mmCIF file of C-alpha atoms in Angstrom:
data_model
loop_
_atom_site.group_PDB
_atom_site.id
_atom_site.type_symbol
_atom_site.label_atom_id
_atom_site.label_comp_id
_atom_site.label_asym_id
_atom_site.label_seq_id
_atom_site.Cartn_x
_atom_site.Cartn_y
_atom_site.Cartn_z
ATOM 1 C CA MET A 391 0.921 -30.480 76.842
ATOM 2 C CA SER A 392 -0.738 -28.799 79.306
ATOM 3 C CA GLY A 393 -4.148 -27.918 78.895
ATOM 4 C CA SER A 394 -2.789 -24.051 80.431
ATOM 5 C CA THR A 395 -0.755 -24.063 77.360
ATOM 6 C CA LYS A 396 -2.108 -21.328 74.500
ATOM 7 C CA SER A 397 -2.151 -22.034 71.244
ATOM 8 C CA PRO A 398 -0.146 -19.767 69.004
ATOM 9 C CA ALA A 399 -3.006 -18.337 67.491
ATOM 10 C CA SER A 400 -4.662 -17.741 71.074
ATOM 11 C CA ALA A 401 -1.811 -16.290 72.106
ATOM 12 C CA ALA A 402 -1.679 -13.642 68.968
ATOM 13 C CA THR A 403 -5.078 -12.702 69.891
ATOM 14 C CA ASP A 404 -3.955 -11.898 73.355
ATOM 15 C CA ARG A 405 -0.793 -9.970 72.170
ATOM 16 C CA ILE A 406 -3.149 -7.561 69.620
ATOM 17 C CA LEU A 407 -5.699 -7.171 72.350
ATOM 18 C CA SER A 408 -2.747 -6.072 74.789
ATOM 19 C CA LEU A 409 -1.253 -3.771 72.458
ATOM 20 C CA THR A 410 -4.633 -2.150 71.552
ATOM 21 C CA ASN A 411 -5.094 -1.391 75.350
ATOM 22 C CA HIS A 412 -1.747 0.217 75.542
ATOM 23 C CA PHE A 413 -2.314 2.033 72.834
ATOM 24 C CA LYS A 414 -5.789 3.387 74.015
ATOM 25 C CA GLU A 415 -4.484 4.168 77.680
ATOM 26 C CA SER A 416 -1.557 6.092 76.041
ATOM 27 C CA LEU A 417 -3.977 8.667 74.562
ATOM 28 C CA ASN A 418 -4.523 11.795 75.999
ATOM 29 C CA PRO A 419 -8.318 11.673 77.343
ATOM 30 C CA ALA A 420 -8.438 15.886 75.880
ATOM 31 C CA ASP A 421 -7.514 14.691 72.492
ATOM 32 C CA ASP A 422 -10.029 13.820 69.908
ATOM 33 C CA LEU A 423 -11.361 10.551 68.195
ATOM 34 C CA HIS A 424 -9.977 11.716 64.920
ATOM 35 C CA LYS A 425 -6.637 13.071 65.986
ATOM 36 C CA ALA A 426 -5.342 9.373 66.916
ATOM 37 C CA LYS A 427 -6.940 7.736 63.533
ATOM 38 C CA MET A 428 -5.837 6.741 60.400
ATOM 39 C CA THR A 429 -8.028 8.968 57.634
ATOM 40 C CA ASP A 430 -10.201 6.738 55.810
ATOM 41 C CA TYR A 431 -10.270 9.136 52.981
ATOM 42 C CA LYS A 432 -8.718 9.423 49.491
ATOM 43 C CA PHE A 433 -6.965 12.817 48.337
ATOM 44 C CA GLN A 434 -8.031 13.050 44.498
ATOM 45 C CA GLY A 435 -9.231 15.687 42.157
ATOM 46 C CA TRP A 436 -8.557 17.189 39.225
ATOM 47 C CA LEU A 437 -5.451 17.530 37.941
ATOM 48 C CA ALA A 438 -3.520 19.207 35.109
ATOM 49 C CA LEU A 439 -0.794 17.034 33.766
ATOM 50 C CA ASP A 440 0.734 20.018 31.168
ATOM 51 C CA LYS A 441 -0.802 23.111 29.590
ATOM 52 C CA GLU A 442 -3.480 21.286 27.583
ATOM 53 C CA ALA A 443 -5.309 21.252 30.662
ATOM 54 C CA VAL A 444 -6.695 24.881 30.170
ATOM 55 C CA LYS A 445 -8.314 23.509 27.233
ATOM 56 C CA GLY A 446 -10.783 21.127 29.489
ATOM 57 C CA LYS A 447 -8.188 18.173 29.750
ATOM 58 C CA MET A 448 -7.635 17.876 33.119
ATOM 59 C CA VAL A 449 -7.933 14.193 34.569
ATOM 60 C CA TRP A 450 -9.458 13.073 37.897
ATOM 61 C CA GLN A 451 -6.410 11.418 39.904
ATOM 62 C CA GLU A 452 -5.301 10.354 43.477
ATOM 63 C CA TYR A 453 -2.372 12.696 44.714
ATOM 64 C CA GLU A 454 -0.196 12.656 47.780
ATOM 65 C CA PRO A 455 -0.896 16.047 50.116
ATOM 66 C CA LYS A 456 1.339 17.806 52.394
ATOM 67 C CA THR A 457 3.143 16.000 54.601
ATOM 68 C CA TRP A 458 0.301 15.759 57.957
ATOM 69 C CA THR A 459 1.369 18.378 60.992
ATOM 70 C CA GLU A 460 -0.866 19.251 63.916
ATOM 71 C CA ASP A 461 -1.253 22.774 63.056
ATOM 72 C CA ASP A 462 -3.093 21.131 59.638
ATOM 73 C CA ILE A 463 -6.942 20.935 58.982
ATOM 74 C CA ASP A 464 -8.127 18.623 56.063
ATOM 75 C CA ILE A 465 -11.487 20.162 54.760
ATOM 76 C CA LYS A 466 -13.822 18.004 53.138
ATOM 77 C CA VAL A 467 -14.672 19.994 50.023
ATOM 78 C CA THR A 468 -17.904 21.094 49.128
ATOM 79 C CA HIS A 469 -17.530 24.328 47.105
ATOM 80 C CA CYS A 470 -14.583 25.369 45.176
ATOM 81 C CA GLY A 471 -14.682 28.796 43.126
ATOM 82 C CA ILE A 472 -12.993 28.911 39.533
ATOM 83 C CA CYS A 473 -10.851 31.959 39.760
ATOM 84 C CA GLY A 474 -8.952 33.864 36.843
ATOM 85 C CA SER A 475 -5.903 32.549 38.488
ATOM 86 C CA ASP A 476 -6.792 28.886 38.137
ATOM 87 C CA LEU A 477 -6.814 29.358 34.054
ATOM 88 C CA HIS A 478 -3.186 31.371 34.515
ATOM 89 C CA THR A 479 -1.848 28.358 36.308
ATOM 90 C CA LEU A 480 -3.367 25.589 33.989
ATOM 91 C CA ARG A 481 -1.604 27.303 30.744
ATOM 92 C CA SER A 482 1.618 28.381 32.834
ATOM 93 C CA GLY A 483 0.504 31.722 32.351
ATOM 94 C CA TRP A 484 2.595 32.929 35.474
ATOM 95 C CA GLY A 485 5.538 30.934 35.055
ATOM 96 C CA GLU A 486 5.614 27.208 34.671
ATOM 97 C CA THR A 487 3.214 25.493 36.589
ATOM 98 C CA LEU A 488 4.745 22.319 39.095
ATOM 99 C CA TYR A 489 2.485 19.831 36.889
ATOM 100 C CA PRO A 490 0.665 17.826 38.361
ATOM 101 C CA CYS A 491 -1.609 20.750 39.595
ATOM 102 C CA CYS A 492 -4.761 20.657 41.343
ATOM 103 C CA VAL A 493 -6.033 24.198 40.790
ATOM 104 C CA GLY A 494 -8.611 25.977 43.181
ATOM 105 C CA HIS A 495 -8.266 28.216 45.991
ATOM 106 C CA GLU A 496 -11.638 29.486 46.970
ATOM 107 C CA VAL A 497 -12.063 26.444 48.829
ATOM 108 C CA VAL A 498 -15.148 25.763 51.358
ATOM 109 C CA GLY A 499 -16.395 22.558 53.231
ATOM 110 C CA THR A 500 -16.399 20.620 56.687
ATOM 111 C CA ALA A 501 -13.245 20.066 59.170
ATOM 112 C CA VAL A 502 -13.067 16.423 59.192
ATOM 113 C CA LYS A 503 -9.392 16.403 61.096
ATOM 114 C CA VAL A 504 -7.626 18.983 63.078
ATOM 115 C CA GLY A 505 -4.418 19.256 64.124
ATOM 116 C CA LYS A 506 -3.939 19.005 68.178
ATOM 117 C CA ASN A 507 -2.281 22.459 67.947
ATOM 118 C CA VAL A 508 -4.982 24.344 66.345
ATOM 119 C CA LYS A 509 -7.929 26.589 68.386
ATOM 120 C CA HIS A 510 -10.108 28.131 66.302
ATOM 121 C CA ILE A 511 -11.602 25.674 64.501
ATOM 122 C CA ASN A 512 -13.404 22.779 65.662
ATOM 123 C CA LEU A 513 -13.627 19.220 63.778
ATOM 124 C CA GLY A 514 -16.978 19.693 62.037
ATOM 125 C CA ASP A 515 -16.636 23.190 61.625
ATOM 126 C CA ARG A 516 -17.829 24.806 58.680
ATOM 127 C CA CYS A 517 -14.514 26.511 57.116
ATOM 128 C CA GLY A 518 -12.527 27.571 53.822
ATOM 129 C CA VAL A 519 -9.357 28.691 52.526
ATOM 130 C CA GLY A 520 -8.243 31.034 50.190
ATOM 131 C CA ALA A 521 -5.163 31.928 47.748
ATOM 132 C CA GLN A 522 -2.946 31.542 50.457
ATOM 133 C CA SER A 523 -1.926 28.667 52.483
ATOM 134 C CA SER A 524 1.109 29.331 54.320
ATOM 135 C CA SER A 525 3.738 31.949 55.246
ATOM 136 C CA CYS A 526 6.854 31.700 57.519
ATOM 137 C CA LEU A 527 4.610 33.289 60.708
ATOM 138 C CA LYS A 528 8.566 34.028 62.145
ATOM 139 C CA PRO A 529 8.354 36.608 65.197
ATOM 140 C CA ASP A 530 11.197 38.170 63.285
ATOM 141 C CA CYS A 531 9.264 38.461 59.962
ATOM 142 C CA GLU A 532 8.486 42.102 59.416
ATOM 143 C CA GLU A 533 5.155 40.956 57.451
ATOM 144 C CA CYS A 534 4.324 37.962 59.649
ATOM 145 C CA ALA A 535 4.958 39.657 62.757
ATOM 146 C CA SER A 536 2.789 42.773 61.588
ATOM 147 C CA GLY A 537 -0.165 40.570 60.486
ATOM 148 C CA MET A 538 0.334 40.975 56.247
ATOM 149 C CA GLU A 539 1.071 37.214 56.105
ATOM 150 C CA ASN A 540 0.067 37.744 52.184
ATOM 151 C CA HIS A 541 3.616 39.726 51.623
ATOM 152 C CA CYS A 542 5.585 37.377 52.939
ATOM 153 C CA THR A 543 8.455 36.371 51.027
ATOM 154 C CA LYS A 544 8.294 32.379 52.235
ATOM 155 C CA MET A 545 4.320 32.591 51.255
ATOM 156 C CA VAL A 546 3.425 29.400 49.805
ATOM 157 C CA GLY A 547 0.168 29.276 47.710
ATOM 158 C CA THR A 548 -2.949 27.181 48.270
ATOM 159 C CA TYR A 549 -1.812 25.138 44.739
ATOM 160 C CA ASN A 550 1.238 24.835 42.817
ATOM 161 C CA GLY A 551 3.064 25.944 45.691
ATOM 162 C CA LYS A 552 6.204 23.876 47.758
ATOM 163 C CA TYR A 553 6.259 23.856 51.538
ATOM 164 C CA PRO A 554 9.130 23.998 53.390
ATOM 165 C CA ASP A 555 9.519 20.348 53.685
ATOM 166 C CA GLY A 556 9.382 19.790 50.247
ATOM 167 C CA SER A 557 5.682 18.622 49.884
ATOM 168 C CA LYS A 558 3.533 20.009 47.296
ATOM 169 C CA SER A 559 0.000 22.118 47.898
ATOM 170 C CA TYR A 560 -2.980 21.058 46.083
ATOM 171 C CA GLY A 561 -6.316 23.293 45.667
ATOM 172 C CA GLY A 562 -9.859 22.603 45.830
ATOM 173 C CA TYR A 563 -10.925 20.998 42.519
ATOM 174 C CA ALA A 564 -10.559 17.779 44.683
ATOM 175 C CA ASP A 565 -12.657 15.714 47.447
ATOM 176 C CA TYR A 566 -10.626 16.607 50.075
ATOM 177 C CA CYS A 567 -7.742 19.865 50.577
ATOM 178 C CA ARG A 568 -4.851 19.780 53.476
ATOM 179 C CA ALA A 569 -4.093 23.088 54.446
ATOM 180 C CA PRO A 570 -2.090 24.999 57.763
ATOM 181 C CA ALA A 571 -5.083 26.109 59.842
ATOM 182 C CA HIS A 572 -3.764 29.785 60.605
ATOM 183 C CA PHE A 573 -4.933 30.291 56.837
ATOM 184 C CA VAL A 574 -8.007 28.702 57.111
ATOM 185 C CA VAL A 575 -10.968 30.466 58.268
ATOM 186 C CA LYS A 576 -14.219 29.863 59.822
ATOM 187 C CA ILE A 577 -17.610 30.648 57.571
ATOM 188 C CA PRO A 578 -20.310 32.728 59.305
ATOM 189 C CA ASP A 579 -23.797 31.103 59.438
ATOM 190 C CA GLY A 580 -25.144 34.189 57.527
ATOM 191 C CA LEU A 581 -23.404 32.897 54.220
ATOM 192 C CA SER A 582 -24.285 30.116 52.040
ATOM 193 C CA SER A 583 -20.850 27.991 51.585
ATOM 194 C CA ALA A 584 -21.483 28.809 47.433
ATOM 195 C CA GLU A 585 -21.542 32.422 48.168
ATOM 196 C CA ALA A 586 -18.676 32.290 50.234
ATOM 197 C CA ALA A 587 -16.365 30.208 48.406
ATOM 198 C CA PRO A 588 -15.473 33.251 45.789
ATOM 199 C CA MET A 589 -15.545 35.691 48.430
ATOM 200 C CA LEU A 590 -12.077 33.759 49.432
ATOM 201 C CA CYS A 591 -9.739 34.933 46.389
ATOM 202 C CA GLY A 592 -11.984 37.224 44.366
ATOM 203 C CA GLY A 593 -13.793 38.661 47.176
ATOM 204 C CA VAL A 594 -10.923 39.561 49.571
ATOM 205 C CA THR A 595 -8.799 40.707 46.504
ATOM 206 C CA THR A 596 -10.932 43.807 45.908
ATOM 207 C CA TRP A 597 -12.119 43.948 49.489
ATOM 208 C CA SER A 598 -8.495 44.765 51.038
ATOM 209 C CA PRO A 599 -7.433 47.578 48.575
ATOM 210 C CA LEU A 600 -11.169 49.003 49.265
ATOM 211 C CA VAL A 601 -11.107 48.796 52.996
ATOM 212 C CA HIS A 602 -7.156 49.889 53.295
ATOM 213 C CA ASN A 603 -7.915 52.877 51.170
ATOM 214 C CA GLY A 604 -10.639 54.312 52.954
ATOM 215 C CA ALA A 605 -13.517 53.876 50.869
ATOM 216 C CA GLY A 606 -16.642 54.931 52.622
ATOM 217 C CA PRO A 607 -19.446 57.497 52.650
ATOM 218 C CA ASN A 608 -17.146 60.104 51.471
ATOM 219 C CA LYS A 609 -15.004 58.736 48.632
ATOM 220 C CA ARG A 610 -16.120 58.462 45.122
ATOM 221 C CA VAL A 611 -15.061 55.177 44.404
ATOM 222 C CA GLY A 612 -14.371 53.522 39.926
ATOM 223 C CA ILE A 613 -13.801 49.748 39.439
ATOM 224 C CA VAL A 614 -12.275 49.080 36.203
ATOM 225 C CA GLY A 615 -13.200 45.935 34.903
ATOM 226 C CA ILE A 616 -16.722 44.242 35.412
ATOM 227 C CA GLY A 617 -15.871 40.451 35.570
ATOM 228 C CA GLY A 618 -15.316 38.067 38.525
ATOM 229 C CA LEU A 619 -12.900 40.565 40.442
ATOM 230 C CA GLY A 620 -14.610 43.501 39.558
ATOM 231 C CA HIS A 621 -18.563 42.537 40.452
ATOM 232 C CA PHE A 622 -17.151 42.095 43.771
ATOM 233 C CA GLY A 623 -15.794 45.421 44.055
ATOM 234 C CA LEU A 624 -18.845 47.206 42.755
ATOM 235 C CA LEU A 625 -20.744 44.908 45.658
ATOM 236 C CA TRP A 626 -18.269 46.300 48.517
ATOM 237 C CA ALA A 627 -18.270 49.737 47.518
ATOM 238 C CA LYS A 628 -21.884 49.881 47.811
ATOM 239 C CA GLY A 629 -22.003 48.179 50.584
ATOM 240 C CA LEU A 630 -19.345 50.466 52.081
ATOM 241 C CA GLY A 631 -21.140 52.968 51.575
ATOM 242 C CA CYS A 632 -19.553 54.936 48.653
ATOM 243 C CA LYS A 633 -20.688 58.498 48.087
ATOM 244 C CA GLU A 634 -20.425 57.374 44.284
ATOM 245 C CA VAL A 635 -19.891 54.231 42.884
ATOM 246 C CA VAL A 636 -18.402 53.910 39.100
ATOM 247 C CA ALA A 637 -18.396 51.193 36.942
ATOM 248 C CA ILE A 638 -15.879 51.296 33.760
ATOM 249 C CA SER A 639 -15.811 48.620 31.263
ATOM 250 C CA ARG A 640 -15.225 48.992 27.406
ATOM 251 C CA THR A 641 -19.219 48.145 26.655
ATOM 252 C CA SER A 642 -22.397 49.083 27.926
ATOM 253 C CA SER A 643 -23.783 45.094 28.090
ATOM 254 C CA LYS A 644 -23.148 44.542 31.578
ATOM 255 C CA LYS A 645 -24.601 47.940 32.556
ATOM 256 C CA ALA A 646 -28.124 46.477 34.163
ATOM 257 C CA ASP A 647 -25.908 43.826 36.087
ATOM 258 C CA ALA A 648 -23.638 46.675 37.301
ATOM 259 C CA GLU A 649 -26.610 49.001 38.445
ATOM 260 C CA LYS A 650 -27.959 46.037 40.342
ATOM 261 C CA MET A 651 -24.319 45.202 41.821
ATOM 262 C CA GLY A 652 -24.195 49.040 43.100
ATOM 263 C CA ALA A 653 -22.980 51.001 40.515
ATOM 264 C CA THR A 654 -24.241 54.763 40.462
ATOM 265 C CA LYS A 655 -22.356 55.195 37.350
ATOM 266 C CA PHE A 656 -21.607 53.143 34.023
ATOM 267 C CA ILE A 657 -18.744 54.402 31.711
ATOM 268 C CA ALA A 658 -18.640 52.116 28.414
ATOM 269 C CA THR A 659 -14.590 53.519 27.272
ATOM 270 C CA ASP A 660 -15.170 52.188 23.741
ATOM 271 C CA GLU A 661 -18.562 53.916 22.947
ATOM 272 C CA ASP A 662 -17.702 57.351 23.981
ATOM 273 C CA GLU A 663 -14.459 59.109 22.775
ATOM 274 C CA ASP A 664 -14.643 61.735 24.985
ATOM 275 C CA TRP A 665 -14.939 59.230 28.341
ATOM 276 C CA ALA A 666 -12.057 60.329 30.090
ATOM 277 C CA LYS A 667 -12.774 64.248 29.333
ATOM 278 C CA LYS A 668 -15.987 64.369 30.626
ATOM 279 C CA ASN A 669 -15.163 62.305 33.937
ATOM 280 C CA ALA A 670 -11.706 64.000 34.987
ATOM 281 C CA ARG A 671 -11.015 64.534 38.165
ATOM 282 C CA SER A 672 -14.305 62.963 39.605
ATOM 283 C CA LEU A 673 -12.912 59.974 41.600
ATOM 284 C CA ASP A 674 -10.839 59.659 44.667
ATOM 285 C CA LEU A 675 -10.015 56.049 44.182
ATOM 286 C CA ILE A 676 -9.683 53.633 41.488
ATOM 287 C CA VAL A 677 -9.266 49.802 41.869
ATOM 288 C CA SER A 678 -8.056 48.516 38.239
ATOM 289 C CA THR A 679 -8.967 44.434 38.015
ATOM 290 C CA VAL A 680 -8.538 44.479 34.590
ATOM 291 C CA SER A 681 -4.876 43.537 33.187
ATOM 292 C CA SER A 682 -4.520 44.061 29.248
ATOM 293 C CA PRO A 683 -1.683 45.631 27.413
ATOM 294 C CA LYS A 684 -4.195 47.834 25.939
ATOM 295 C CA MET A 685 -5.540 49.168 29.004
ATOM 296 C CA PRO A 686 -5.415 53.164 28.560
ATOM 297 C CA ILE A 687 -4.039 53.668 31.756
ATOM 298 C CA ALA A 688 -3.229 57.182 31.260
ATOM 299 C CA LYS A 689 -6.648 58.115 30.914
ATOM 300 C CA TYR A 690 -7.490 56.024 33.916
ATOM 301 C CA LEU A 691 -5.198 58.433 35.883
ATOM 302 C CA SER A 692 -7.185 61.413 34.452
ATOM 303 C CA LEU A 693 -10.232 60.838 36.422
ATOM 304 C CA LEU A 694 -8.555 60.881 39.514
ATOM 305 C CA LYS A 695 -8.834 63.569 41.504
ATOM 306 C CA THR A 696 -5.688 65.580 43.048
ATOM 307 C CA LYS A 697 -4.052 63.132 45.690
ATOM 308 C CA GLY A 698 -6.007 60.374 44.234
ATOM 309 C CA GLU A 699 -5.169 56.651 44.233
ATOM 310 C CA PHE A 700 -4.750 54.221 41.337
ATOM 311 C CA ILE A 701 -4.615 50.481 42.817
ATOM 312 C CA GLN A 702 -4.190 47.128 40.616
ATOM 313 C CA VAL A 703 -4.847 43.988 41.312
ATOM 314 C CA GLY A 704 -5.496 42.720 38.025
ATOM 315 C CA ALA A 705 -2.070 40.245 37.297
ATOM 316 C CA PRO A 706 -1.151 40.276 33.593
ATOM 317 C CA GLU A 707 0.901 37.379 32.042
ATOM 318 C CA ASP A 708 2.386 40.190 30.108
ATOM 319 C CA VAL A 709 3.140 43.697 30.424
ATOM 320 C CA ILE A 710 1.231 46.714 30.517
ATOM 321 C CA PRO A 711 1.092 50.014 28.696
ATOM 322 C CA PRO A 712 4.152 52.317 29.252
ATOM 323 C CA LEU A 713 3.511 55.002 31.593
ATOM 324 C CA ASN A 714 4.212 58.618 31.794
ATOM 325 C CA MET A 715 5.475 59.934 35.007
ATOM 326 C CA PHE A 716 3.549 63.363 34.400
ATOM 327 C CA ALA A 717 0.379 61.698 35.142
ATOM 328 C CA PHE A 718 1.793 61.246 38.904
ATOM 329 C CA ILE A 719 3.533 64.189 39.133
ATOM 330 C CA GLY A 720 0.977 66.759 38.079
ATOM 331 C CA LYS A 721 -1.866 65.608 40.367
ATOM 332 C CA GLY A 722 0.335 63.863 43.141
ATOM 333 C CA VAL A 723 -1.902 60.828 42.740
ATOM 334 C CA LYS A 724 -0.284 57.365 43.864
ATOM 335 C CA LEU A 725 0.146 54.173 41.946
ATOM 336 C CA GLY A 726 -0.149 50.891 44.166
ATOM 337 C CA GLY A 727 -0.989 47.406 44.187
ATOM 338 C CA SER A 728 -2.823 44.526 46.536
ATOM 339 C CA ALA A 729 -2.242 41.365 46.931
ATOM 340 C CA ILE A 730 -5.414 38.894 48.342
ATOM 341 C CA GLY A 731 -5.683 39.458 51.875
ATOM 342 C CA THR A 732 -4.689 38.333 55.486
ATOM 343 C CA PRO A 733 -7.129 35.615 57.138
ATOM 344 C CA ARG A 734 -8.298 38.322 59.489
ATOM 345 C CA GLU A 735 -9.167 40.268 56.184
ATOM 346 C CA ILE A 736 -11.014 37.507 54.697
ATOM 347 C CA SER A 737 -12.793 37.014 58.182
ATOM 348 C CA GLU A 738 -13.628 40.486 58.850
ATOM 349 C CA MET A 739 -14.987 40.375 54.981
ATOM 350 C CA LEU A 740 -17.204 37.212 55.501
ATOM 351 C CA GLU A 741 -18.827 38.754 58.876
ATOM 352 C CA PHE A 742 -19.158 42.002 56.919
ATOM 353 C CA ALA A 743 -21.039 40.124 54.151
ATOM 354 C CA ALA A 744 -23.109 38.315 56.341
ATOM 355 C CA LYS A 745 -24.448 41.225 58.349
ATOM 356 C CA ASN A 746 -24.989 43.034 55.250
ATOM 357 C CA ASN A 747 -26.969 40.697 53.234
ATOM 358 C CA ILE A 748 -24.506 40.896 50.444
ATOM 359 C CA HIS A 749 -24.391 38.326 48.023
ATOM 360 C CA PRO A 750 -22.250 37.375 44.898
ATOM 361 C CA PHE A 751 -23.397 36.598 41.391
ATOM 362 C CA ILE A 752 -22.170 32.995 40.927
ATOM 363 C CA GLN A 753 -23.176 30.489 38.766
ATOM 364 C CA GLU A 754 -22.905 26.433 40.248
ATOM 365 C CA ARG A 755 -21.605 23.955 38.330
ATOM 366 C CA PRO A 756 -21.107 19.994 39.109
ATOM 367 C CA LEU A 757 -17.400 19.191 40.337
ATOM 368 C CA SER A 758 -17.846 16.383 37.981
ATOM 369 C CA GLU A 759 -18.100 18.976 34.910
ATOM 370 C CA ALA A 760 -15.271 21.162 35.912
ATOM 371 C CA ASN A 761 -13.458 20.531 32.591
ATOM 372 C CA GLN A 762 -16.240 22.303 30.777
ATOM 373 C CA ALA A 763 -16.731 24.773 33.204
ATOM 374 C CA VAL A 764 -12.802 25.816 33.052
ATOM 375 C CA VAL A 765 -13.343 26.000 29.357
ATOM 376 C CA ASP A 766 -16.659 28.234 29.774
ATOM 377 C CA MET A 767 -14.795 30.435 32.056
ATOM 378 C CA GLU A 768 -11.485 31.117 29.701
ATOM 379 C CA GLU A 769 -14.502 31.726 26.718
ATOM 380 C CA GLY A 770 -15.570 34.569 29.286
ATOM 381 C CA LYS A 771 -19.397 33.368 29.974
ATOM 382 C CA ALA A 772 -19.648 33.191 33.497
ATOM 383 C CA ARG A 773 -21.637 35.770 34.921
ATOM 384 C CA TYR A 774 -20.037 36.406 37.103
ATOM 385 C CA ARG A 775 -18.433 33.598 39.043
ATOM 386 C CA TYR A 776 -18.634 30.029 38.576
ATOM 387 C CA VAL A 777 -18.646 27.715 41.847
ATOM 388 C CA LEU A 778 -18.071 23.963 41.595
ATOM 389 C CA VAL A 779 -19.825 22.131 44.012
ATOM 390 C CA ASN A 780 -19.168 18.535 45.469
ATOM 391 C CA GLU A 781 -22.058 17.374 45.464
ATOM 392 C CA LYS A 782 -21.581 14.122 46.930
ATOM 393 C CA HIS A 783 -20.430 16.320 49.850
ATOM 394 C CA ALA A 784 -22.551 19.107 49.620
ATOM 395 C CA LYS A 785 -25.526 16.985 50.065
ATOM 396 C CA GLU A 786 -24.613 16.181 53.342
ATOM 397 C CA THR A 787 -24.414 19.570 54.803
ATOM 398 C CA LYS A 788 -27.412 22.131 55.027
ATOM 399 C CA ASN A 789 -25.089 25.092 53.757
#
């Protein structure tokens, strides 16, 4: 055999080196390194396998995220708020859930993979995604073209949804979350990750109707229900400088907290039979965060001034009480609804909170204890929003 002839092993090594060099040379120098390599992390989280999950029976498992595109971002999750929507979905309260399902749509973390087409988020940025992760975004879509992506008929939820290619959406009770970048927002420096997380759904759900309906110095505003959503309503109404901020709840057990949140008046409907008469025609705008079939909606409407507005954001699993049309006709009041918010609204809300030093009332819980946190949330123990902390990731960041 000639001395210049290489062994099979040596030839194979040269071939591998040649292919490696060819791969390197084919890369665009402007491309980030992370866009050229495979992910070195697993998608795993707390999965609901059936309706029993709401009883604290989620299981930690791996799952297949949505198919990657260059319009996507992978978020290394540090924090995720627990939303009432999570409980509805875990028990199939709003229709049959697409089990297995990983809930959580108040997701904050670090961008660890960013698609080539993404311009507003960079590798390493602190970012988050709320309740919506996709819409059609087509120029001929009336909603998307006018900045109302949250009302697009093709909207996809951050969990329990299906993308156009058929892959499922999975939420933030997990180590990583993959989402289309259009719905991922940057978290401003003035907010901690734990505080920003519940704003991404709970916060914007009340922010949007308040802003859209003119809440401000000349408005007297009522917030029905002082839970996770309602507490945000009070914080925003105060921050927006409303002339009067009225907290409306069944009992006065949360009065002291409501006043700390910004309420200038408190109405306990179960403790005063004449509450509706005493406060008739006193409010310009009411945002209702409750959804009980027993809600006294006719009495709520009586609190409105002529041409007042009642906006419902609480989403029921069943029906609400019958409506008497004369409750609207007599004073010309309007009944409306509002669904989450757009990425633009979320960004504006976060900037507003950071600038005005607005801090939600939260309780941090370890992600490892997500099952117990869900049970506690179901039992109404949260004051006023639970935030799951992925401790192994959170300790790597300073926010």
